[in-house]
């Protein structure tokens, strides 16, 4: 029931008409004005050439101009169609928080806040930054679990964060109704900034360091030129740019005020903070916020368009602007991202991201803004897209699907009669046993998995070998063979991991994970153009389906369907051949991420269902069955196979990630990152990836948990799983070199509890090719 304040509000004569102090953009700012501070006034200059043209004068575009100019880039030009902050920025609430549930974005929040703290002093422009701290409130036990989960993910970051008891919450915020409150997540240093003044301060800084901020100057046309530069048109004149950064925001004006629509939330706020009932609402701003399908912005260079970068789709642009400006500026200036921020890669979306999908997701994202964020979370709106595999219809009712770059891929298969619901949890949940059965299926018999979401590229042409030798740290495989290769950044970090199959002389099939398809393609295409290589690069991801068949009986089952000799000596590990499986043409690669005997079968996507059917029929006697990516994860962890994005990324070098075997520092080609890696090796490593086991109760590591030693956080896990072979949890983790020896004891924090863990000799389970080698030599198998 509404009490005093709300009743007054509902009956207010102001309702429906502009409220007191109707929203308006601040025209002046406290502190210094244009006449006192030369860096605050608009410019009358124009330039015909620019190194970088930034489109959009919101907080994000202006922050990038500030960072680029400050870092020394000449000819930075920002074009704004109206006036600075005219888009979303001027009407944002301006909340600034250190908290972000993601891993890398915490760094962006941190960098923003550290910049905002000193901006006023640097630019002479008041920014209205207040940092009283914030408390997130838990009123349910699952929310308390989420806080504990978040604590362990924050422990190895610079951000300060604490779980606090109800008594402490009340002491810090006496106005709160303490009914139902179980705990709080406290971030000191969180606060509020005036978004308009912040942007003006960044603008003052940008001008001080030499950037040109031009408005009104709407960009009306962009034309890409064959030399990679751009022609930029505005009514005020045109300009040639070496690089474009689109920071044009959402482009929507305010909506009509609609208090009724948010009344439910206003009442909830009044319930939590009863004093609000006595408050008058003097102003309502109904401003559009951008909601991308996953609520994250798109930041970075765009695949398929040279020298075109984006910084768009910000739902929380005020807190992101400072850090993102720095991140992008570093990337533009140094040719590689300063740290891993793969979740913001604009190339995570593709042609499958239709308007229909985006609209469904935007609605879902808005509604899900504050829901509990589970590990392995799935969101179902807008699915399936048009990008389904040829097996989707066959498998849809049999399994719980996960969403991967537009595709649906089986995560785990239902056991008849058992719970088939999607039940996310911070602890083991209803897929624990089915995944265990799939694990056994692959270890003891034979399993089939739909791997169609893999990114797939065909590379050929007279310079293909030279290009790949320059891109990859491994040697080029011989014709008819495959290897695992890494693309490194100039600083020697891992940009990508692909399998490279040399199909015929000079023609290659490159395979990458679903999440890295366009991310990898952009890098390959860019290097090909930069070096003037004569190659043809084709993205064939949507043309090919992929079936993985793995387990000890795989050979027996597939041999029934092909005249090709599949015996170990004739079809060797990592060999690739074109053959027919029951008359269906496939490219077969003897490789499996399960580490068991297996083949990946690449085929025309329209043949997927037929191929699947013949294999399943042929394998009846051997007890063939499906398995999904959760079982695959458990299998690969036991074999100590690293995963791109977890064990290796732009924050790690391949030596600390234990990938030395794949990096050929003595190959003749001067591959990207080679020199840097030699230096890293010469200096010695500071940390190392290790495998550890731990006995827990009902929870397994997911990755990004804190590792403790003698009361201090010393590292972090990168991924984890239950090991069905030893009935314990298993994880990869980065620890300091001095703590990386086998037998070293550490602790892993999971949901507020520190579990004793021990570093083991990897792999926990030998791979099939390794077991085979040992058996052939007459040695003993570890299993
Ligand atoms: C009600 C509300 C509350 C919010 N609260 C918060 C909060 O508490 N914390 C937080 O972090 N975020 C908050 N936000 C989100 C935040 O406002 C935005 O994420 C942020 O302002 C986006 O900044 P931007 O620079 O990307 O875009 P914008 O501010 O929209 O700037 C884009 C600019 O590009 C210009 N432009 C467009 N097209 C062209 C063209 N062709 N040529 C030249 N210029 C062009 C536009 O005029 C505009 O000025 C809130 C938003 C709303 C609506």
PDB file of N, CA, C and O and ligand atoms in Angstrom, residues 54-62 79-96 192 195 217-220 246-254 285-290 311-321, ligand 1:
ATOM      1  N   UNK A  54      37.003  10.799 -34.676  1.00  0.00           N
ATOM      2  CA  UNK A  54      36.058  10.180 -33.737  1.00  0.00           C
ATOM      3  C   UNK A  54      34.693  10.791 -34.027  1.00  0.00           C
ATOM      4  O   UNK A  54      34.555  12.018 -34.032  1.00  0.00           O
ATOM      5  N   UNK A  55      33.695   9.954 -34.251  1.00  0.00           N
ATOM      6  CA  UNK A  55      32.350  10.472 -34.514  1.00  0.00           C
ATOM      7  C   UNK A  55      31.535  10.372 -33.233  1.00  0.00           C
ATOM      8  O   UNK A  55      31.283   9.263 -32.738  1.00  0.00           O
ATOM      9  N   UNK A  56      31.146  11.499 -32.669  1.00  0.00           N
ATOM     10  CA  UNK A  56      30.310  11.496 -31.477  1.00  0.00           C
ATOM     11  C   UNK A  56      30.989  12.126 -30.274  1.00  0.00           C
ATOM     12  O   UNK A  56      32.058  11.691 -29.851  1.00  0.00           O
ATOM     13  N   UNK A  57      30.326  13.158 -29.751  1.00  0.00           N
ATOM     14  CA  UNK A  57      30.887  13.893 -28.620  1.00  0.00           C
ATOM     15  C   UNK A  57      30.182  13.583 -27.311  1.00  0.00           C
ATOM     16  O   UNK A  57      29.908  14.473 -26.509  1.00  0.00           O
ATOM     17  N   UNK A  58      29.887  12.291 -27.071  1.00  0.00           N
ATOM     18  CA  UNK A  58      29.423  11.861 -25.752  1.00  0.00           C
ATOM     19  C   UNK A  58      30.638  11.581 -24.889  1.00  0.00           C
ATOM     20  O   UNK A  58      31.795  11.757 -25.317  1.00  0.00           O
ATOM     21  N   UNK A  59      30.381  11.097 -23.658  1.00  0.00           N
ATOM     22  CA  UNK A  59      31.513  10.879 -22.753  1.00  0.00           C
ATOM     23  C   UNK A  59      32.523   9.894 -23.346  1.00  0.00           C
ATOM     24  O   UNK A  59      33.734  10.054 -23.154  1.00  0.00           O
ATOM     25  N   UNK A  60      32.068   8.920 -24.118  1.00  0.00           N
ATOM     26  CA  UNK A  60      32.987   7.903 -24.640  1.00  0.00           C
ATOM     27  C   UNK A  60      33.901   8.486 -25.717  1.00  0.00           C
ATOM     28  O   UNK A  60      35.128   8.355 -25.656  1.00  0.00           O
ATOM     29  N   UNK A  61      33.292   9.156 -26.721  1.00  0.00           N
ATOM     30  CA  UNK A  61      34.099   9.741 -27.797  1.00  0.00           C
ATOM     31  C   UNK A  61      35.082  10.764 -27.257  1.00  0.00           C
ATOM     32  O   UNK A  61      36.262  10.788 -27.643  1.00  0.00           O
ATOM     33  N   UNK A  62      34.620  11.600 -26.336  1.00  0.00           N
ATOM     34  CA  UNK A  62      35.487  12.663 -25.811  1.00  0.00           C
ATOM     35  C   UNK A  62      36.623  12.045 -24.981  1.00  0.00           C
ATOM     36  O   UNK A  62      37.770  12.500 -25.039  1.00  0.00           O
ATOM     37  N   UNK A  79      34.157  14.814 -34.226  1.00  0.00           N
ATOM     38  CA  UNK A  79      33.041  15.505 -34.882  1.00  0.00           C
ATOM     39  C   UNK A  79      31.753  15.160 -34.151  1.00  0.00           C
ATOM     40  O   UNK A  79      31.413  13.987 -33.999  1.00  0.00           O
ATOM     41  N   UNK A  80      31.065  16.180 -33.708  1.00  0.00           N
ATOM     42  CA  UNK A  80      29.813  15.977 -32.960  1.00  0.00           C
ATOM     43  C   UNK A  80      28.690  16.694 -33.718  1.00  0.00           C
ATOM     44  O   UNK A  80      28.840  17.842 -34.106  1.00  0.00           O
ATOM     45  N   UNK A  81      27.582  16.005 -33.904  1.00  0.00           N
ATOM     46  CA  UNK A  81      26.542  16.580 -34.773  1.00  0.00           C
ATOM     47  C   UNK A  81      25.820  17.757 -34.135  1.00  0.00           C
ATOM     48  O   UNK A  81      25.307  18.622 -34.834  1.00  0.00           O
ATOM     49  N   UNK A  82      25.768  17.777 -32.813  1.00  0.00           N
ATOM     50  CA  UNK A  82      25.008  18.832 -32.159  1.00  0.00           C
ATOM     51  C   UNK A  82      25.936  19.594 -31.203  1.00  0.00           C
ATOM     52  O   UNK A  82      26.641  20.503 -31.601  1.00  0.00           O
ATOM     53  N   UNK A  83      25.948  19.195 -29.955  1.00  0.00           N
ATOM     54  CA  UNK A  83      26.928  19.748 -29.024  1.00  0.00           C
ATOM     55  C   UNK A  83      27.394  18.629 -28.098  1.00  0.00           C
ATOM     56  O   UNK A  83      26.738  17.578 -28.011  1.00  0.00           O
ATOM     57  N   UNK A  84      28.496  18.827 -27.418  1.00  0.00           N
ATOM     58  CA  UNK A  84      29.028  17.765 -26.565  1.00  0.00           C
ATOM     59  C   UNK A  84      27.978  17.344 -25.550  1.00  0.00           C
ATOM     60  O   UNK A  84      27.252  18.191 -25.007  1.00  0.00           O
ATOM     61  N   UNK A  85      27.886  16.069 -25.306  1.00  0.00           N
ATOM     62  CA  UNK A  85      26.940  15.407 -24.366  1.00  0.00           C
ATOM     63  C   UNK A  85      25.502  15.368 -24.880  1.00  0.00           C
ATOM     64  O   UNK A  85      24.601  14.926 -24.169  1.00  0.00           O
ATOM     65  N   UNK A  86      25.256  15.783 -26.134  1.00  0.00           N
ATOM     66  CA  UNK A  86      23.869  15.905 -26.617  1.00  0.00           C
ATOM     67  C   UNK A  86      23.130  14.575 -26.673  1.00  0.00           C
ATOM     68  O   UNK A  86      21.901  14.544 -26.700  1.00  0.00           O
ATOM     69  N   UNK A  87      23.849  13.447 -26.703  1.00  0.00           N
ATOM     70  CA  UNK A  87      23.176  12.149 -26.789  1.00  0.00           C
ATOM     71  C   UNK A  87      22.705  11.676 -25.427  1.00  0.00           C
ATOM     72  O   UNK A  87      21.988  12.390 -24.715  1.00  0.00           O
ATOM     73  N   UNK A  88      23.107  10.470 -25.022  1.00  0.00           N
ATOM     74  CA  UNK A  88      22.690   9.915 -23.722  1.00  0.00           C
ATOM     75  C   UNK A  88      23.383  10.602 -22.560  1.00  0.00           C
ATOM     76  O   UNK A  88      22.868  10.642 -21.452  1.00  0.00           O
ATOM     77  N   UNK A  89      24.584  11.093 -22.812  1.00  0.00           N
ATOM     78  CA  UNK A  89      25.455  11.442 -21.692  1.00  0.00           C
ATOM     79  C   UNK A  89      24.863  12.473 -20.748  1.00  0.00           C
ATOM     80  O   UNK A  89      24.928  12.302 -19.523  1.00  0.00           O
ATOM     81  N   UNK A  90      24.236  13.523 -21.283  1.00  0.00           N
ATOM     82  CA  UNK A  90      23.831  14.601 -20.373  1.00  0.00           C
ATOM     83  C   UNK A  90      22.764  14.172 -19.383  1.00  0.00           C
ATOM     84  O   UNK A  90      22.661  14.712 -18.300  1.00  0.00           O
ATOM     85  N   UNK A  91      21.969  13.160 -19.755  1.00  0.00           N
ATOM     86  CA  UNK A  91      20.893  12.805 -18.816  1.00  0.00           C
ATOM     87  C   UNK A  91      21.158  11.521 -18.037  1.00  0.00           C
ATOM     88  O   UNK A  91      20.252  10.932 -17.457  1.00  0.00           O
ATOM     89  N   UNK A  92      22.399  11.039 -18.041  1.00  0.00           N
ATOM     90  CA  UNK A  92      22.705   9.844 -17.246  1.00  0.00           C
ATOM     91  C   UNK A  92      22.682  10.174 -15.766  1.00  0.00           C
ATOM     92  O   UNK A  92      22.886  11.316 -15.357  1.00  0.00           O
ATOM     93  N   UNK A  93      22.425   9.144 -14.956  1.00  0.00           N
ATOM     94  CA  UNK A  93      22.429   9.339 -13.507  1.00  0.00           C
ATOM     95  C   UNK A  93      23.843   9.601 -13.011  1.00  0.00           C
ATOM     96  O   UNK A  93      24.032  10.301 -12.022  1.00  0.00           O
ATOM     97  N   UNK A  94      24.822   9.012 -13.677  1.00  0.00           N
ATOM     98  CA  UNK A  94      26.210   9.292 -13.306  1.00  0.00           C
ATOM     99  C   UNK A  94      26.747   8.431 -12.183  1.00  0.00           C
ATOM    100  O   UNK A  94      27.732   8.785 -11.531  1.00  0.00           O
ATOM    101  N   UNK A  95      26.127   7.281 -11.938  1.00  0.00           N
ATOM    102  CA  UNK A  95      26.644   6.398 -10.881  1.00  0.00           C
ATOM    103  C   UNK A  95      27.944   5.756 -11.345  1.00  0.00           C
ATOM    104  O   UNK A  95      28.061   5.307 -12.484  1.00  0.00           O
ATOM    105  N   UNK A  96      28.897   5.723 -10.455  1.00  0.00           N
ATOM    106  CA  UNK A  96      30.209   5.165 -10.801  1.00  0.00           C
ATOM    107  C   UNK A  96      30.553   4.092  -9.778  1.00  0.00           C
ATOM    108  O   UNK A  96      30.608   4.369  -8.585  1.00  0.00           O
ATOM    109  N   UNK A 192      29.305   8.931  -7.484  1.00  0.00           N
ATOM    110  CA  UNK A 192      28.497   9.618  -8.473  1.00  0.00           C
ATOM    111  C   UNK A 192      29.312  10.740  -9.069  1.00  0.00           C
ATOM    112  O   UNK A 192      30.060  11.425  -8.375  1.00  0.00           O
ATOM    113  N   UNK A 195      27.795  13.742 -15.235  1.00  0.00           N
ATOM    114  CA  UNK A 195      28.237  13.302 -16.564  1.00  0.00           C
ATOM    115  C   UNK A 195      28.564  14.460 -17.513  1.00  0.00           C
ATOM    116  O   UNK A 195      29.497  14.369 -18.312  1.00  0.00           O
ATOM    117  N   UNK A 217      28.905  19.400 -36.229  1.00  0.00           N
ATOM    118  CA  UNK A 217      29.522  18.862 -37.441  1.00  0.00           C
ATOM    119  C   UNK A 217      29.024  17.429 -37.637  1.00  0.00           C
ATOM    120  O   UNK A 217      29.743  16.464 -37.364  1.00  0.00           O
ATOM    121  N   UNK A 218      27.774  17.283 -38.066  1.00  0.00           N
ATOM    122  CA  UNK A 218      27.242  15.917 -38.239  1.00  0.00           C
ATOM    123  C   UNK A 218      27.943  15.188 -39.383  1.00  0.00           C
ATOM    124  O   UNK A 218      28.107  15.762 -40.456  1.00  0.00           O
ATOM    125  N   UNK A 219      28.346  13.984 -39.130  1.00  0.00           N
ATOM    126  CA  UNK A 219      28.954  13.190 -40.204  1.00  0.00           C
ATOM    127  C   UNK A 219      27.819  12.632 -41.051  1.00  0.00           C
ATOM    128  O   UNK A 219      26.955  11.902 -40.559  1.00  0.00           O
ATOM    129  N   UNK A 220      27.810  13.008 -42.327  1.00  0.00           N
ATOM    130  CA  UNK A 220      26.699  12.602 -43.198  1.00  0.00           C
ATOM    131  C   UNK A 220      27.084  11.455 -44.120  1.00  0.00           C
ATOM    132  O   UNK A 220      26.225  10.750 -44.622  1.00  0.00           O
ATOM    133  N   UNK A 246      33.837   5.061 -34.526  1.00  0.00           N
ATOM    134  CA  UNK A 246      32.416   5.379 -34.391  1.00  0.00           C
ATOM    135  C   UNK A 246      32.044   5.333 -32.912  1.00  0.00           C
ATOM    136  O   UNK A 246      32.017   4.259 -32.307  1.00  0.00           O
ATOM    137  N   UNK A 247      31.781   6.521 -32.344  1.00  0.00           N
ATOM    138  CA  UNK A 247      31.329   6.605 -30.945  1.00  0.00           C
ATOM    139  C   UNK A 247      30.009   7.385 -30.923  1.00  0.00           C
ATOM    140  O   UNK A 247      29.783   8.222 -30.056  1.00  0.00           O
ATOM    141  N   UNK A 248      29.171   7.089 -31.926  1.00  0.00           N
ATOM    142  CA  UNK A 248      27.974   7.919 -32.154  1.00  0.00           C
ATOM    143  C   UNK A 248      26.791   7.554 -31.262  1.00  0.00           C
ATOM    144  O   UNK A 248      25.707   8.122 -31.435  1.00  0.00           O
ATOM    145  N   UNK A 249      26.968   6.625 -30.350  1.00  0.00           N
ATOM    146  CA  UNK A 249      25.910   6.354 -29.374  1.00  0.00           C
ATOM    147  C   UNK A 249      24.653   5.821 -30.024  1.00  0.00           C
ATOM    148  O   UNK A 249      24.684   5.186 -31.082  1.00  0.00           O
ATOM    149  N   UNK A 250      23.542   6.116 -29.403  1.00  0.00           N
ATOM    150  CA  UNK A 250      22.265   5.509 -29.739  1.00  0.00           C
ATOM    151  C   UNK A 250      21.459   6.385 -30.681  1.00  0.00           C
ATOM    152  O   UNK A 250      20.636   5.918 -31.464  1.00  0.00           O
ATOM    153  N   UNK A 251      21.648   7.704 -30.558  1.00  0.00           N
ATOM    154  CA  UNK A 251      20.989   8.632 -31.468  1.00  0.00           C
ATOM    155  C   UNK A 251      19.506   8.801 -31.243  1.00  0.00           C
ATOM    156  O   UNK A 251      18.746   9.017 -32.193  1.00  0.00           O
ATOM    157  N   UNK A 252      19.043   8.698 -30.019  1.00  0.00           N
ATOM    158  CA  UNK A 252      17.607   8.833 -29.752  1.00  0.00           C
ATOM    159  C   UNK A 252      17.403   9.930 -28.723  1.00  0.00           C
ATOM    160  O   UNK A 252      18.170  10.052 -27.773  1.00  0.00           O
ATOM    161  N   UNK A 253      16.369  10.727 -28.932  1.00  0.00           N
ATOM    162  CA  UNK A 253      16.071  11.796 -27.974  1.00  0.00           C
ATOM    163  C   UNK A 253      15.292  11.234 -26.785  1.00  0.00           C
ATOM    164  O   UNK A 253      14.958  10.059 -26.742  1.00  0.00           O
ATOM    165  N   UNK A 254      14.957  12.103 -25.841  1.00  0.00           N
ATOM    166  CA  UNK A 254      14.192  11.667 -24.663  1.00  0.00           C
ATOM    167  C   UNK A 254      12.784  11.223 -25.038  1.00  0.00           C
ATOM    168  O   UNK A 254      12.211  11.701 -26.007  1.00  0.00           O
ATOM    169  N   UNK A 285      13.279  11.990 -15.874  1.00  0.00           N
ATOM    170  CA  UNK A 285      13.940  11.943 -17.180  1.00  0.00           C
ATOM    171  C   UNK A 285      13.727  10.554 -17.753  1.00  0.00           C
ATOM    172  O   UNK A 285      14.094   9.562 -17.136  1.00  0.00           O
ATOM    173  N   UNK A 286      13.086  10.469 -18.905  1.00  0.00           N
ATOM    174  CA  UNK A 286      12.827   9.178 -19.539  1.00  0.00           C
ATOM    175  C   UNK A 286      13.763   9.061 -20.745  1.00  0.00           C
ATOM    176  O   UNK A 286      13.404   9.369 -21.878  1.00  0.00           O
ATOM    177  N   UNK A 287      14.982   8.657 -20.454  1.00  0.00           N
ATOM    178  CA  UNK A 287      16.001   8.634 -21.506  1.00  0.00           C
ATOM    179  C   UNK A 287      16.286   7.221 -21.967  1.00  0.00           C
ATOM    180  O   UNK A 287      16.294   6.298 -21.169  1.00  0.00           O
ATOM    181  N   UNK A 288      16.516   7.040 -23.259  1.00  0.00           N
ATOM    182  CA  UNK A 288      16.846   5.700 -23.762  1.00  0.00           C
ATOM    183  C   UNK A 288      18.257   5.280 -23.379  1.00  0.00           C
ATOM    184  O   UNK A 288      19.179   6.089 -23.413  1.00  0.00           O
ATOM    185  N   UNK A 289      18.400   4.032 -22.983  1.00  0.00           N
ATOM    186  CA  UNK A 289      19.729   3.474 -22.726  1.00  0.00           C
ATOM    187  C   UNK A 289      19.963   2.390 -23.774  1.00  0.00           C
ATOM    188  O   UNK A 289      19.038   1.675 -24.129  1.00  0.00           O
ATOM    189  N   UNK A 290      21.172   2.262 -24.246  1.00  0.00           N
ATOM    190  CA  UNK A 290      21.466   1.210 -25.218  1.00  0.00           C
ATOM    191  C   UNK A 290      21.573  -0.120 -24.489  1.00  0.00           C
ATOM    192  O   UNK A 290      22.341  -0.230 -23.533  1.00  0.00           O
ATOM    193  N   UNK A 311      33.110   2.182 -30.746  1.00  0.00           N
ATOM    194  CA  UNK A 311      32.999   2.276 -29.278  1.00  0.00           C
ATOM    195  C   UNK A 311      31.546   2.661 -29.042  1.00  0.00           C
ATOM    196  O   UNK A 311      31.218   3.821 -28.794  1.00  0.00           O
ATOM    197  N   UNK A 312      30.683   1.676 -29.157  1.00  0.00           N
ATOM    198  CA  UNK A 312      29.235   1.940 -29.123  1.00  0.00           C
ATOM    199  C   UNK A 312      28.527   0.917 -28.232  1.00  0.00           C
ATOM    200  O   UNK A 312      29.126  -0.065 -27.802  1.00  0.00           O
ATOM    201  N   UNK A 313      27.239   1.171 -28.016  1.00  0.00           N
ATOM    202  CA  UNK A 313      26.417   0.193 -27.301  1.00  0.00           C
ATOM    203  C   UNK A 313      26.603   0.240 -25.793  1.00  0.00           C
ATOM    204  O   UNK A 313      26.443  -0.774 -25.114  1.00  0.00           O
ATOM    205  N   UNK A 314      26.886   1.414 -25.258  1.00  0.00           N
ATOM    206  CA  UNK A 314      27.157   1.527 -23.814  1.00  0.00           C
ATOM    207  C   UNK A 314      25.868   1.678 -23.001  1.00  0.00           C
ATOM    208  O   UNK A 314      25.120   2.622 -23.196  1.00  0.00           O
ATOM    209  N   UNK A 315      25.637   0.743 -22.112  1.00  0.00           N
ATOM    210  CA  UNK A 315      24.525   0.869 -21.164  1.00  0.00           C
ATOM    211  C   UNK A 315      24.994   1.570 -19.893  1.00  0.00           C
ATOM    212  O   UNK A 315      24.199   2.100 -19.123  1.00  0.00           O
ATOM    213  N   UNK A 316      26.302   1.549 -19.672  1.00  0.00           N
ATOM    214  CA  UNK A 316      26.877   2.170 -18.467  1.00  0.00           C
ATOM    215  C   UNK A 316      28.091   3.001 -18.889  1.00  0.00           C
ATOM    216  O   UNK A 316      29.207   2.832 -18.385  1.00  0.00           O
ATOM    217  N   UNK A 317      27.828   3.877 -19.842  1.00  0.00           N
ATOM    218  CA  UNK A 317      28.925   4.596 -20.490  1.00  0.00           C
ATOM    219  C   UNK A 317      29.659   5.563 -19.583  1.00  0.00           C
ATOM    220  O   UNK A 317      30.828   5.882 -19.840  1.00  0.00           O
ATOM    221  N   UNK A 318      29.024   6.039 -18.535  1.00  0.00           N
ATOM    222  CA  UNK A 318      29.708   7.023 -17.678  1.00  0.00           C
ATOM    223  C   UNK A 318      30.853   6.328 -16.938  1.00  0.00           C
ATOM    224  O   UNK A 318      31.985   6.812 -16.936  1.00  0.00           O
ATOM    225  N   UNK A 319      30.550   5.186 -16.359  1.00  0.00           N
ATOM    226  CA  UNK A 319      31.615   4.483 -15.642  1.00  0.00           C
ATOM    227  C   UNK A 319      32.609   3.830 -16.621  1.00  0.00           C
ATOM    228  O   UNK A 319      33.772   3.628 -16.302  1.00  0.00           O
ATOM    229  N   UNK A 320      32.164   3.544 -17.835  1.00  0.00           N
ATOM    230  CA  UNK A 320      33.083   2.889 -18.780  1.00  0.00           C
ATOM    231  C   UNK A 320      33.959   3.874 -19.557  1.00  0.00           C
ATOM    232  O   UNK A 320      35.026   3.504 -20.063  1.00  0.00           O
ATOM    233  N   UNK A 321      33.492   5.121 -19.692  1.00  0.00           N
ATOM    234  CA  UNK A 321      34.145   6.057 -20.628  1.00  0.00           C
ATOM    235  C   UNK A 321      35.648   6.218 -20.366  1.00  0.00           C
ATOM    236  O   UNK A 321      36.457   6.089 -21.294  1.00  0.00           O
TER     237      UNK A 321
HETATM  238  C1  LIG B   1      18.353   7.622 -17.538  1.00  0.00           C
HETATM  239  C2  LIG B   1      19.761   7.143 -17.731  1.00  0.00           C
HETATM  240  C3  LIG B   1      20.555   6.903 -16.631  1.00  0.00           C
HETATM  241  C4  LIG B   1      21.861   6.468 -16.795  1.00  0.00           C
HETATM  242  N1  LIG B   1      22.643   6.247 -15.697  1.00  0.00           N
HETATM  243  C5  LIG B   1      23.925   5.847 -15.836  1.00  0.00           C
HETATM  244  C6  LIG B   1      24.765   5.663 -14.703  1.00  0.00           C
HETATM  245  O1  LIG B   1      24.345   5.879 -13.584  1.00  0.00           O
HETATM  246  N2  LIG B   1      26.041   5.239 -14.888  1.00  0.00           N
HETATM  247  C7  LIG B   1      26.543   4.985 -16.120  1.00  0.00           C
HETATM  248  O2  LIG B   1      27.686   4.595 -16.231  1.00  0.00           O
HETATM  249  N3  LIG B   1      25.763   5.152 -17.227  1.00  0.00           N
HETATM  250  C8  LIG B   1      24.476   5.570 -17.115  1.00  0.00           C
HETATM  251  N4  LIG B   1      23.685   5.748 -18.220  1.00  0.00           N
HETATM  252  C9  LIG B   1      24.213   5.379 -19.530  1.00  0.00           C
HETATM  253  C10 LIG B   1      25.050   6.503 -20.141  1.00  0.00           C
HETATM  254  O3  LIG B   1      24.304   7.667 -20.194  1.00  0.00           O
HETATM  255  C11 LIG B   1      25.467   6.111 -21.544  1.00  0.00           C
HETATM  256  O4  LIG B   1      25.938   4.786 -21.578  1.00  0.00           O
HETATM  257  C12 LIG B   1      26.559   7.023 -22.052  1.00  0.00           C
HETATM  258  O5  LIG B   1      26.159   8.362 -21.939  1.00  0.00           O
HETATM  259  C13 LIG B   1      26.887   6.698 -23.487  1.00  0.00           C
HETATM  260  O6  LIG B   1      27.842   7.611 -23.939  1.00  0.00           O
HETATM  261  P1  LIG B   1      28.267   7.637 -25.460  1.00  0.00           P
HETATM  262  O7  LIG B   1      29.353   8.631 -25.583  1.00  0.00           O
HETATM  263  O8  LIG B   1      28.523   6.257 -25.918  1.00  0.00           O
HETATM  264  O9  LIG B   1      26.964   8.069 -26.250  1.00  0.00           O
HETATM  265  P2  LIG B   1      26.201   9.465 -26.322  1.00  0.00           P
HETATM  266  O10 LIG B   1      26.275  10.225 -25.064  1.00  0.00           O
HETATM  267  O11 LIG B   1      24.840   9.152 -26.832  1.00  0.00           O
HETATM  268  O12 LIG B   1      27.038  10.270 -27.396  1.00  0.00           O
HETATM  269  C14 LIG B   1      26.978   9.998 -28.773  1.00  0.00           C
HETATM  270  C15 LIG B   1      27.127  11.320 -29.499  1.00  0.00           C
HETATM  271  O13 LIG B   1      27.235  11.065 -30.889  1.00  0.00           O
HETATM  272  C16 LIG B   1      26.615  12.116 -31.565  1.00  0.00           C
HETATM  273  N5  LIG B   1      26.330  11.675 -32.931  1.00  0.00           N
HETATM  274  C17 LIG B   1      25.438  10.727 -33.339  1.00  0.00           C
HETATM  275  N6  LIG B   1      25.470  10.617 -34.681  1.00  0.00           N
HETATM  276  C18 LIG B   1      26.404  11.482 -35.131  1.00  0.00           C
HETATM  277  C19 LIG B   1      26.884  11.811 -36.419  1.00  0.00           C
HETATM  278  N7  LIG B   1      26.403  11.249 -37.526  1.00  0.00           N
HETATM  279  N8  LIG B   1      27.851  12.751 -36.527  1.00  0.00           N
HETATM  280  C20 LIG B   1      28.377  13.352 -35.417  1.00  0.00           C
HETATM  281  N9  LIG B   1      27.932  13.089 -34.169  1.00  0.00           N
HETATM  282  C21 LIG B   1      26.962  12.150 -34.029  1.00  0.00           C
HETATM  283  C22 LIG B   1      25.372  12.396 -30.745  1.00  0.00           C
HETATM  284  O14 LIG B   1      24.873  13.681 -30.978  1.00  0.00           O
HETATM  285  C23 LIG B   1      25.912  12.232 -29.336  1.00  0.00           C
HETATM  286  O15 LIG B   1      26.324  13.433 -28.752  1.00  0.00           O
HETATM  287  C24 LIG B   1      22.375   6.235 -18.084  1.00  0.00           C
HETATM  288  C25 LIG B   1      21.582   6.500 -19.195  1.00  0.00           C
HETATM  289  C26 LIG B   1      20.274   6.939 -19.026  1.00  0.00           C
HETATM  290  C27 LIG B   1      19.462   7.196 -20.235  1.00  0.00           C
END
